[in-house]
Structure formats: structure tokens, C-alpha cells
Short mmCIF file of C-alpha atoms and ligand atoms in Angstrom, two decimals:
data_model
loop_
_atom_site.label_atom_id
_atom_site.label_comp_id
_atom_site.label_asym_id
_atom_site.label_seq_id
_atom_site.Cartn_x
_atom_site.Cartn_y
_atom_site.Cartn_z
CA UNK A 1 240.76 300.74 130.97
CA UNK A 2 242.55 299.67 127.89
CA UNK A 3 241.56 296.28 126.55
CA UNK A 4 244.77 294.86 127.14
CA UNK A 5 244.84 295.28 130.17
CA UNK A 6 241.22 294.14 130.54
CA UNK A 7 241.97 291.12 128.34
CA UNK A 8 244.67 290.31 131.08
CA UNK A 9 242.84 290.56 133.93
CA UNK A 10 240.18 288.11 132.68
CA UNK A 11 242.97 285.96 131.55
CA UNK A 12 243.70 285.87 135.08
CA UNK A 13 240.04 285.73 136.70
CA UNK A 14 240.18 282.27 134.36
CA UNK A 15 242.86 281.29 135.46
CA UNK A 16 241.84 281.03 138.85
CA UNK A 17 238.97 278.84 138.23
CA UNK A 18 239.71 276.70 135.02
CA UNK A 19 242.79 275.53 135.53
CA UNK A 20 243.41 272.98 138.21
CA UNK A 21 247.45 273.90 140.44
CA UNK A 22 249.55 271.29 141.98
CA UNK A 23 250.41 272.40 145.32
CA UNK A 24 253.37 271.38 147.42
CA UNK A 25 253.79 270.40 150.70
CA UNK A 26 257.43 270.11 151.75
CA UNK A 27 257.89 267.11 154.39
CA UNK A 28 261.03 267.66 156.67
CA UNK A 29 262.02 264.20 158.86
CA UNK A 30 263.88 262.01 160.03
CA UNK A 31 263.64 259.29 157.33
CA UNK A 32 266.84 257.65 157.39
CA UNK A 33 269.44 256.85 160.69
CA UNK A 34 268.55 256.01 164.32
CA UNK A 35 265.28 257.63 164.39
CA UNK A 36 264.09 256.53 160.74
CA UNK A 37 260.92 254.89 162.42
CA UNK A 38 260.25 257.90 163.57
CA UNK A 39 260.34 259.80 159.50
CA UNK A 40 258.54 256.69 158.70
CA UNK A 41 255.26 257.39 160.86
CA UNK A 42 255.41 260.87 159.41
CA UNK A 43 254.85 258.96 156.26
CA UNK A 44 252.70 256.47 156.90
CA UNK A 45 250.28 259.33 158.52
CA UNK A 46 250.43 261.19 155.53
CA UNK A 47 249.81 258.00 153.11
CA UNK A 48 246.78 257.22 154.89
CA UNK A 49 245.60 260.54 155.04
CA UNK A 50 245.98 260.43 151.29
CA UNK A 51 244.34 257.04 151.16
CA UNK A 52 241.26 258.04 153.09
CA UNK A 53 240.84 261.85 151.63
CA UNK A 54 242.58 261.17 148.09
CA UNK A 55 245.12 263.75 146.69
CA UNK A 56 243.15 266.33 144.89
CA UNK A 57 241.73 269.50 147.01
CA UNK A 58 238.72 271.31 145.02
CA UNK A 59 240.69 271.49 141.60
CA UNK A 60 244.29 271.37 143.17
CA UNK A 61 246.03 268.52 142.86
CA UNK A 62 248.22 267.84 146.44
CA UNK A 63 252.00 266.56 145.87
CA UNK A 64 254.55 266.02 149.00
CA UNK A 65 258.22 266.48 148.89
CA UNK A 66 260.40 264.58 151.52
CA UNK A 67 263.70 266.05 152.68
CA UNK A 68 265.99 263.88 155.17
CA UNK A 69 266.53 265.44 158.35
CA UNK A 70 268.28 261.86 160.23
CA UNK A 71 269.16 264.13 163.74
CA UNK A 72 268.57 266.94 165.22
CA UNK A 73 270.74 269.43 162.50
CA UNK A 74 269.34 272.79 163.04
CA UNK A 75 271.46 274.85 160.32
CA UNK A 76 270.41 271.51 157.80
CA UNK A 77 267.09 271.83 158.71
CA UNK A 78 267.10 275.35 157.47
CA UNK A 79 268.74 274.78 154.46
CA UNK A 80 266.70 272.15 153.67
CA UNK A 81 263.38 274.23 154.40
CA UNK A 82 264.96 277.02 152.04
CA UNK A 83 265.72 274.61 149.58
CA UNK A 84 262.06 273.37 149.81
CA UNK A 85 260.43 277.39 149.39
CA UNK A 86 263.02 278.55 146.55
CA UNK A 87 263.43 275.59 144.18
CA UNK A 88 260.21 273.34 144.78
CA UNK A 89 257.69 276.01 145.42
CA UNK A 90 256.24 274.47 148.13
CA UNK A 91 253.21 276.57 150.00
CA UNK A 92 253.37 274.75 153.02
CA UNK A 93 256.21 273.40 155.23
CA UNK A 94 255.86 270.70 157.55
CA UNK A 95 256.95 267.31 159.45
CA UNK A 96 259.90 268.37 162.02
CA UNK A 97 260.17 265.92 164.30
CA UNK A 98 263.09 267.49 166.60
CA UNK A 99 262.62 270.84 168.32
CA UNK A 100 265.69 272.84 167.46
CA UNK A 101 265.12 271.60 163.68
CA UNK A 102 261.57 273.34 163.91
CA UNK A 103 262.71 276.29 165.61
CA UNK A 104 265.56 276.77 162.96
CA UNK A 105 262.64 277.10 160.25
CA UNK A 106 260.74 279.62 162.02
CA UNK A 107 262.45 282.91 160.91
CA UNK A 108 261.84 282.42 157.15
CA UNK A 109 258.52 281.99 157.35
CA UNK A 110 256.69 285.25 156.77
CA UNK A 111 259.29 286.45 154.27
CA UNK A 112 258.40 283.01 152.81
CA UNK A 113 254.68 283.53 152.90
CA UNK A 114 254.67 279.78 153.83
CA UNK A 115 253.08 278.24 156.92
CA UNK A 116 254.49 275.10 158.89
CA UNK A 117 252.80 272.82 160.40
CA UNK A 118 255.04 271.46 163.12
CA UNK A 119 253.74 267.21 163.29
CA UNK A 120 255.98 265.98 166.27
CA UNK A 121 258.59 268.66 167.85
CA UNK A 122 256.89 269.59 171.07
CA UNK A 123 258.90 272.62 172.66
CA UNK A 124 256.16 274.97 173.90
CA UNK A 125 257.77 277.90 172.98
CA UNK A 126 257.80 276.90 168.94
CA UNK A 127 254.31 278.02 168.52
CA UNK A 128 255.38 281.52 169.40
CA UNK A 129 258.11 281.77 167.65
CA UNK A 130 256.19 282.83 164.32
CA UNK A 131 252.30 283.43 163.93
CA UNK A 132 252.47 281.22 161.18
CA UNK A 133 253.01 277.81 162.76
CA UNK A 134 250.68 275.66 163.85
CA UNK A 135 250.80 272.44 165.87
CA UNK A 136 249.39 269.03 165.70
CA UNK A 137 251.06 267.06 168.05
CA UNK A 138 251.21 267.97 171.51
CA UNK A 139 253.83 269.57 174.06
CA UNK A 140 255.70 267.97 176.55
CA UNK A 141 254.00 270.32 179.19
CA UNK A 142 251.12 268.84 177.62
CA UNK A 143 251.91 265.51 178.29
CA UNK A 144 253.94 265.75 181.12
CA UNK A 145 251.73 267.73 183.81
CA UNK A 146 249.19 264.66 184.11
CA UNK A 147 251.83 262.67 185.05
CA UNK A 148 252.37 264.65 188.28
CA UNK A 149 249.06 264.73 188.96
CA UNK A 150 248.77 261.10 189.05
CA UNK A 151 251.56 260.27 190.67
CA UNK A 152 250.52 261.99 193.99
CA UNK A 153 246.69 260.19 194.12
CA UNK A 154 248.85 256.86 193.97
CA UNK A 155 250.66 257.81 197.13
CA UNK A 156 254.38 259.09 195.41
CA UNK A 157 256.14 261.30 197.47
CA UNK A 158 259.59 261.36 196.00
CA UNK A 159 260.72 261.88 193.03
CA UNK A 160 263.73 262.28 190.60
CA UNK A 161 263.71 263.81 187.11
CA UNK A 162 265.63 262.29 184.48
CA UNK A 163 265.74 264.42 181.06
CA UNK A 164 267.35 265.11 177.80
CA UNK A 165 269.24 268.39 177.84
CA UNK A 166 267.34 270.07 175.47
CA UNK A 167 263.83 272.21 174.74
CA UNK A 168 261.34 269.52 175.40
CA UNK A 169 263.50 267.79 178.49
CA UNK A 170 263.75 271.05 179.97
CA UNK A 171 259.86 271.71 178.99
CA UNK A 172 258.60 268.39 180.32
CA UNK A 173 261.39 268.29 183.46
CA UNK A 174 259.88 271.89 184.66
CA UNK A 175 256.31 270.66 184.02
CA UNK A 176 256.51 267.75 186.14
CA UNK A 177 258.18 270.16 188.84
CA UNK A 178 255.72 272.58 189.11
CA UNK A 179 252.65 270.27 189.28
CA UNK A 180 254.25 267.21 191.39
CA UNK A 181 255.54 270.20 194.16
CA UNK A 182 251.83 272.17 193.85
CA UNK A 183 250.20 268.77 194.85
CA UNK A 184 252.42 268.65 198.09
CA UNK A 185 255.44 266.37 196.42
CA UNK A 186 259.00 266.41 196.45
CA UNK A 187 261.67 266.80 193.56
CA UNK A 188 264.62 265.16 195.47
CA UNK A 189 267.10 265.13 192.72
CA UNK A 190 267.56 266.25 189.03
CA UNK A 191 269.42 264.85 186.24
CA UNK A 192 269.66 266.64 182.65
CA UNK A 193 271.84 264.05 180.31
CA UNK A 194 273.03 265.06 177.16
CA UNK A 195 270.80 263.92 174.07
CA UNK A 196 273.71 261.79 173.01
CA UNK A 197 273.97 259.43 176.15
CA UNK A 198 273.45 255.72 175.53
CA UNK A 199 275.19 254.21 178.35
CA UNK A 200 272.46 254.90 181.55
CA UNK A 201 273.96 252.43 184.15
CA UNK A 202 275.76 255.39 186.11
CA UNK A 203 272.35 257.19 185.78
CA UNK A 204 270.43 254.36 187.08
CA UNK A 205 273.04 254.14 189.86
CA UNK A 206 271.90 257.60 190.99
CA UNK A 207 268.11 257.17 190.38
CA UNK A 208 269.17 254.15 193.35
CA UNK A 209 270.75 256.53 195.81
CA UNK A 210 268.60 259.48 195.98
CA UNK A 211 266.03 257.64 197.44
CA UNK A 212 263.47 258.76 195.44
CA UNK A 213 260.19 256.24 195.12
CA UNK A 214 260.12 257.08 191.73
CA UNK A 215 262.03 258.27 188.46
CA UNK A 216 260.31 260.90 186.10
CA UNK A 217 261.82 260.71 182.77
CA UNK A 218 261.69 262.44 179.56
CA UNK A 219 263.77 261.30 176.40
CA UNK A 220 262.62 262.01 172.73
CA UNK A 221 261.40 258.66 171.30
CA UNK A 222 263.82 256.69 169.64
CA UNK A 223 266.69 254.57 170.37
CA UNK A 224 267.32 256.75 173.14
CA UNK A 225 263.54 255.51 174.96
CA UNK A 226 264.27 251.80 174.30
CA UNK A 227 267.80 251.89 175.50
CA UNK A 228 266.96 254.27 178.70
CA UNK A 229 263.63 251.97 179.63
CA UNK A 230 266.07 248.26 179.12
CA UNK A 231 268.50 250.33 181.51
CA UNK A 232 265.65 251.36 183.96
CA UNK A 233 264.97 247.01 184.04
CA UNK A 234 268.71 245.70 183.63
CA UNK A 235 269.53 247.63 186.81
CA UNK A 236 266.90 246.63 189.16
CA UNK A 237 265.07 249.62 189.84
CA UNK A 238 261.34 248.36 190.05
CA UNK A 239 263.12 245.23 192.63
CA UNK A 240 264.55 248.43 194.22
CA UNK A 241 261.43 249.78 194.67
CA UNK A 242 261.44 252.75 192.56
CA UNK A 243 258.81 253.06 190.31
CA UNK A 244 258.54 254.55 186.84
CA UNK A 245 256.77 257.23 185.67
CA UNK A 246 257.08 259.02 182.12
CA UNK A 247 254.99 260.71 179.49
CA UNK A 248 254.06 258.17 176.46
CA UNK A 249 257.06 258.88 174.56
CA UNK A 250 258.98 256.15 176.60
CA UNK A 251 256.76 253.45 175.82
CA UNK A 252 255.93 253.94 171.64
CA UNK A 253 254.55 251.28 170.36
CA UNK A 254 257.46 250.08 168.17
CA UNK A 255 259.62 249.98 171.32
CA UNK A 256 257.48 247.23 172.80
CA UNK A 257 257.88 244.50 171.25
CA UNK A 258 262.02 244.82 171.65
CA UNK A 259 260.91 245.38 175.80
CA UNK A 260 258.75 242.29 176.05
CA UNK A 261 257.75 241.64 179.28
CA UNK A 262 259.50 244.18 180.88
CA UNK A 263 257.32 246.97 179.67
CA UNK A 264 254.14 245.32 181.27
CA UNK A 265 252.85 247.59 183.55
CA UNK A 266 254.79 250.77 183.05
CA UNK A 267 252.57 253.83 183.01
CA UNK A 268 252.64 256.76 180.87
CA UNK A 269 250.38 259.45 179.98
CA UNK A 270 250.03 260.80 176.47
CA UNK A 271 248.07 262.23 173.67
CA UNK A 272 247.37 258.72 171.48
CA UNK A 273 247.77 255.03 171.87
CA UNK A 274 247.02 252.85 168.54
CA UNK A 275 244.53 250.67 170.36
CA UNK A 276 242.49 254.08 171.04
CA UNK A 277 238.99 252.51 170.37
CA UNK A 278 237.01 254.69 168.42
CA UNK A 279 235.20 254.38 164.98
CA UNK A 280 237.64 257.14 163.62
CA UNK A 281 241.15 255.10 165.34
CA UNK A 282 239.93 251.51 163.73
CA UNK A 283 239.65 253.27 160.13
CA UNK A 284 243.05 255.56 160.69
CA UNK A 285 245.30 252.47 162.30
CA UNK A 286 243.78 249.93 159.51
CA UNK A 287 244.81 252.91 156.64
CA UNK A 288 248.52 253.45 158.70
CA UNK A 289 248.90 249.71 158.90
CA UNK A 290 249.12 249.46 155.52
CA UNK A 291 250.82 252.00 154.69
CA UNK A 292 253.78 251.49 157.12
CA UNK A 293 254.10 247.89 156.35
CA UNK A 294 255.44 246.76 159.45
CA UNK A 295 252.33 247.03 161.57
CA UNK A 296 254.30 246.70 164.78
CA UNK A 297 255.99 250.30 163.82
CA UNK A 298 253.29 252.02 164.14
CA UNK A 299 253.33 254.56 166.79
CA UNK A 300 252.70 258.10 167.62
CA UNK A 301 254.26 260.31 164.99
CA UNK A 302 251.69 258.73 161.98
CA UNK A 303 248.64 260.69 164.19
CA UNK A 304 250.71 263.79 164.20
CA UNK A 305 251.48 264.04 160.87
CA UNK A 306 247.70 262.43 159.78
CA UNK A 307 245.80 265.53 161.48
CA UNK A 308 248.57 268.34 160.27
CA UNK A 309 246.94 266.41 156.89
CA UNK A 310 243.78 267.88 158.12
CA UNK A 311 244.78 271.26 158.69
CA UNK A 312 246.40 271.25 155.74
CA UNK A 313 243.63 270.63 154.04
CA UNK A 314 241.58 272.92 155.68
CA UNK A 315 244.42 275.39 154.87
CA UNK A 316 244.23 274.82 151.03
CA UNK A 317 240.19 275.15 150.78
CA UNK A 318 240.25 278.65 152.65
CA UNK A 319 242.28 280.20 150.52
CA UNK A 320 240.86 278.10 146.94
CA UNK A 321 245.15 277.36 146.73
CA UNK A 322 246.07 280.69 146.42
CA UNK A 323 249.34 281.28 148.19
CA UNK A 324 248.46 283.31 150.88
CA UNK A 325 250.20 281.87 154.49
CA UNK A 326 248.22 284.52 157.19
CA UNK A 327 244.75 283.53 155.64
CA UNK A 328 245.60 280.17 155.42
CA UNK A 329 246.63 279.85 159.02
CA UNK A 330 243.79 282.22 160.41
CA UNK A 331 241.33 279.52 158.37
CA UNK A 332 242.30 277.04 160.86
CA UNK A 333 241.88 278.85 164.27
CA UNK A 334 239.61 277.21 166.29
CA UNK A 335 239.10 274.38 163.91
CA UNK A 336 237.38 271.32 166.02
CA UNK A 337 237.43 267.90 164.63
CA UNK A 338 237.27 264.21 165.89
CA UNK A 339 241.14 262.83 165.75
CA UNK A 340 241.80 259.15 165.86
CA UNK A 341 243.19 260.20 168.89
CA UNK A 342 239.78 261.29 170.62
CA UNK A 343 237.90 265.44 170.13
CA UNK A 344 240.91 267.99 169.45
CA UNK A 345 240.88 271.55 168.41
CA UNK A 346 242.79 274.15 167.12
CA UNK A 347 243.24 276.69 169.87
CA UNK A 348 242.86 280.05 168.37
CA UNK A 349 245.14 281.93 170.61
CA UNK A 350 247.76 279.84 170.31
CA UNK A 351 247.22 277.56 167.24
CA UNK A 352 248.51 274.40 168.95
CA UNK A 353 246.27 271.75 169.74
CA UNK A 354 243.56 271.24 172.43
CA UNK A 355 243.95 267.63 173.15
CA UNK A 356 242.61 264.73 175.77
CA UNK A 357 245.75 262.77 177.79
CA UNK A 358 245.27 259.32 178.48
CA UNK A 359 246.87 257.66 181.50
CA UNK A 360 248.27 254.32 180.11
CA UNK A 361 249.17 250.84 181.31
CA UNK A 362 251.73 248.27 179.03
CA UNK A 363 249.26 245.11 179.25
CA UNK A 364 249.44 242.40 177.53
CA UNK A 365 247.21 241.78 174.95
CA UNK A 366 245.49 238.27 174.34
CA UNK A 367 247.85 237.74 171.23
CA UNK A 368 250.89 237.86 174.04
CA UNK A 369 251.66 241.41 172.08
CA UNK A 370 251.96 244.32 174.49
CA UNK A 371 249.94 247.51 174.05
CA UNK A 372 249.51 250.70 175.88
CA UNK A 373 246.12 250.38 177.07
CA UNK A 374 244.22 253.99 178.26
CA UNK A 375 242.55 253.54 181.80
CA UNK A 376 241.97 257.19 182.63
CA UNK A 377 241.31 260.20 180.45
CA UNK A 378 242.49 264.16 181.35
CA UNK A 379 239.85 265.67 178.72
CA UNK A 380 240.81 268.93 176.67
CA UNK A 381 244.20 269.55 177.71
CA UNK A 382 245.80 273.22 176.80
CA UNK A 383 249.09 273.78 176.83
CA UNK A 384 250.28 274.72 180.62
CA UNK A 385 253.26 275.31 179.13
CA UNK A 386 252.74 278.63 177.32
CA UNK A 387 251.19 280.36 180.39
CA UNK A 388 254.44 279.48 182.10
CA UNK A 389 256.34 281.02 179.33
CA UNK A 390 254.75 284.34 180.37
C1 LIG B 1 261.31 267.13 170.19
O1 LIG B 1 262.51 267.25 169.84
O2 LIG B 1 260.57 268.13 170.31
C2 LIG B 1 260.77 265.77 170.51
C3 LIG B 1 261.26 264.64 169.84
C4 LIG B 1 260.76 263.38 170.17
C5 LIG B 1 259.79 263.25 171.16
C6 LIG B 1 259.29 264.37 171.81
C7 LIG B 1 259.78 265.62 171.48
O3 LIG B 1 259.34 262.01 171.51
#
């Protein structure tokens, strides 16, 4: 070998070793707009990730780059996420709290060599979409089949499905379906409302005269929960006897204290309430707190994007920084770890996560703040969605 070339290659074999990288992680969300509480968990997940873990992995230092994604903008999204790979450099992609946003990013990601790490949208199908994404949030399968489930051992019957018109509505409408009509129920009407509606009164009219005993709902979490949940009380519907019954997304945390007493009692099932008690919750929600600001906006979105930190992570040490998406991703298959949301896993199959849902109650706490408090727990969840999808 000539000793240019051999003076080259240790130049490079140094190189690996000596000198410490800064690696990117591009951070797509919505961090302005309607749903900037929503961009702002992202953050505060990922601050107190930082906080607790510091920014350096082995010699690497760890930098994140925000893009503002305020609505659901597919064809933005995209451009933002190229943006993100050609002119910052970044080796990982992640954040995407809106489904089609997510899905929009999925095509460039081999060609990219770049993995994402979806920390909110919950569409089952994402995860197939490209074998480089992985997810740390939860589907709305997921979240929604439990819901069924408990609504028959309390004695519901009847029910009618209220949803957003798009991949997680659909997702979390057909879940509810299929697992309420297994366990003997009925499905006596359904509504699909376009993800723009903020006037529910003529939807809440209908929820009245199907004669349902209760309303199954599914809207992403936003100002589109809080306005849908204030319509569900303004027009009688609990006096009318019907009662409610949606997967946590409907009753966030920052949405309670703007529903006040009206919230109390409402159950839910989901993937993480802040009062969670566990050792690993207390240090996350204290780190979160503080990061956010506002501890009241605290909500589900920070424990997303707080354990796609993790993987992350993870993701970085297996391949000592080197840009390489496949190993990266395959380092993280079957990764087990305790969440401040209870034991998850990566499942290796699939590479979203393996996940316990909590029923939840609004109660009120002795402060006179409400919380969502956990009463029952559906350990290890999958996602029944993806064997659907087959
Ligand atoms: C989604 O678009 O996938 C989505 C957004 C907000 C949620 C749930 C799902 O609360």
C-alpha cells in the first residue's frame, strides 16, 4: 500500500476516536399556533431529558434543531425535514406530532440514511411505512381498544363514535368498533367530523338522538379536545344520560384546568398521566416542570418526546455517532427500559412501543386542581392495530 494512502487511513482511524462530532437531531412540531402547547411538551421532554442525561454522548456532543410545523402541513413538513437532512446535517429526524406530517417524511428516509423517531403522531400504519422509524408514543388502536373493553364490564350497551376525519380518528373509531362489537356491544351510529370543526352543538344534537348510552370520541389533543369536551357539558349530555368515554387525549392535562369541574369524573384510558407515581415519574415531571414553566401545561407529548430522547441515545452509542440509520435503528429493537410512564419496550417486529394503558378518572385533587388519576392498569399493550392492517 503506498504510504499515502496508509497515512490517510490512519488519519481517519484518528479521527474516529480523538476528535469529539456534534450530532444533530432535527425537531419537527408544532411550536407556534393553536396547538403550540402541544410543540412545547415536545420541548420540555427533550429539555429534561437533557437536564437529567446532559448533552454529550461518549465524545459527541448532542445539538437539536427546531423547525415549526403549527398544523397539520404535510408538503411543509417535508420540506422542512429536507431542509433539516441537506443544510443542517442532521442524523436523526424526529418530533411530528400530526400523522399526515409524519407520514409525509417517510419516503426520504433511506435515501437520507436518517432515522425518525416519530414522538406523538399515532397512525398505526406510520411504523410501516419505512423500516427506519421508530415510535415512542403510542397508537390510537393502542389506546383506544381498552376503552371498549371497559365500557362493556360497566354495563354499556350502546354506543356512538365521534372522530376526526383523519388517520388516527379512523384508527381509533375502527378500534373501538371491533372490540366494543366482539364483547357483545352495539355501534348505533357513526360520526367522522372534519379536523377543522369547532362548532359541536349540531354534533351533540345527534349524540342526543341516537340513543346511544354513550359517546366514543377521538379528537387529536388541542383546542379541538377542550372545545369538543365544553360542548359534550354545555349541551347536557351526562343530564341526558349519555355517558362519555374517550382515550386520554380528551382529557390532557393542560385542558383541565380551563374544564374545571366539569371534567371530574370523565374516564379515559391512555398511555401516561403526570401524577403516574413512580420513582422514575416524580424525577421526569419535577425535570419537565421546570423546563415548561407553566407547570399546569404539562401533559402527554413531554413523555413522548423524553423516551424518543432515550432511543436516541441508545441510537448514537451503537453506532459510536457514525452516520449509519439501519444500525442505528436495529440497536434499538427490543430495547426495554422503565418510562416515567410505567415498563415499555421497543417491539422488535414492529419498532413501536410495548406500553401499559391506564384506565383514568378526572378527580379532584386536595389542592381543588383536577388530575387524571389511574385506577386500573391493561399491562404491555401491542399495537392491535397493525395486525388489523394485515
Ligand atoms: C395524530 O395526528 O396522529 C395525533 C395528534 C394528536 C393526538 C393524537 C394523534 O392527540
Amino acid at each position: 500500500m503506498k504510504k499515502s494512502v496508509l497515512a490517510a487511513l490512519a488519519v481517519l482511524a484518528l479521527s474516529g476516536t480523538a476528535f469529539a462530532d456534534t450530532i444533530k437531531v432535527g425537531v419537527v412540531g408544532p411550536f407556534s399556533g393553536p396547538f403550540a402547547i402541544q410543540g412545547k411538551n415536545f420541548k420540555a421532554g427533550i429539555d429534561a431529558w437533557i437536564a437529567l442525561n446532559g448533552a454529550k454522548v461518549g465524545d459527541d456532543d448532542i445539538e437539536i434543531v427546531y423547525r415549526d410545523l403549527p398544523a397539520a402541513d404535510p408538503a411543509q413538513s417535508k420540506a422542512l425535514a429536507q431542509e433539516l437532512v441537506v443544510k443542517e446535517g442532521v442524523q436523526y429526524l424526529a418530533g411530528f406530532y400530526f400523522t399526515p406530517d409524519a407520514m409525509a417524511v417517510t419516503p426520504l428516509l433511506e435515501q437520507a440514511n436518517v432515522p425518525l423517531v416519530v414522538m406523538n403522531a399515532a397512525t398505526s400504519a406510520i411504523v410501516t411505512k419505512s423500516p427506519l422509524v421508530v415510535r415512542t408514543s403510542f397508537t390510537t388502536w393502542q389506546t383506544s381498544a381498552p376503552m371498549a373493553r371497559v365500557a362493556r364490564e360497566r354495563g354499556v350497551k350502546k354506543v356512538i363514535t365521534v372522530v376526526s376525519d383523519y388517520g388516527p380518528g379512523v384508527d381509533s373509531e375502527n378500534a373501538f368498533k371491533t372490540t366494543f362489537t366482539a364483547e357483545g356491544g352495539e355501534i348505533v351510529d357513526s360520526v367522522r367530523m372534519p379536523l377543522s370543526t369547532n362548532d359541536f352543538s349540531p354534533i351533540m344534537q345527534r349524540v342526543k338522538d341516537s340513543g346511544a348510552d354513550a359517546v366514543f370520541a377521538f379528537l387529536p389533543s388541542g383546542p379541538t379536545t377542550l372545545g369538543f369536551v365544553k360542548a359534550y357539558n354545555e349541551n347536557g349530555l351526562a343530564k341526558a344520560g349519555v355517558q362519555f368515554l374517550a382515550p386520554g387525549d380528551l382529557t390532557q392535562e393542560s385542558d383541565l384546568p380551563a374544564l374545571g369541574e366539569a371534567a371530574s369524573g370523565l374516564l379515559t384510558t391512555f398511555h401516561y398521566a403526570v401524577s403516574h407515581d413512580s420513582a422514575e415519574n416524580k424525577t421526569f415531571v419535577e425535570a419537565a416542570r421546570k423546563a415548561i414553566g407553566n407547570p399546569a401545561e404539562l401533559s402527554f407529548p413531554s413523555v413522548g418526546a423524553y423516551d424518543g430522547m432515550h432511543v436516541i441515545y441508545k441510537m448514537i452509542e451503537a453506532t459510536g455517532g457514525e452516520q449509519d440509520a439501519q444500525k442505528a435503528v436495529d440497536a434499538v429493537k427490543g430495547l426495554a427500559w422503565e418510562s416515567p410512564r410505567g415498563p415499555v419496550s421497543i417491539d422488535a417486529e414492529s419498532r413501536h412501543i410495548t406500553q401499559n394503558i391506564y384506565l383514568r378518572e378526572v378527580a379532584k385533587a386536595e389542592d381543588g386542581t383536577f388530575y387524571n388519576k389511574e385506577i386500573a392498569t391493561f399491562e404491555k399493550q401491542g399495537d392491535p392495530g397493525l395486525a388489523a392492517l394485515k
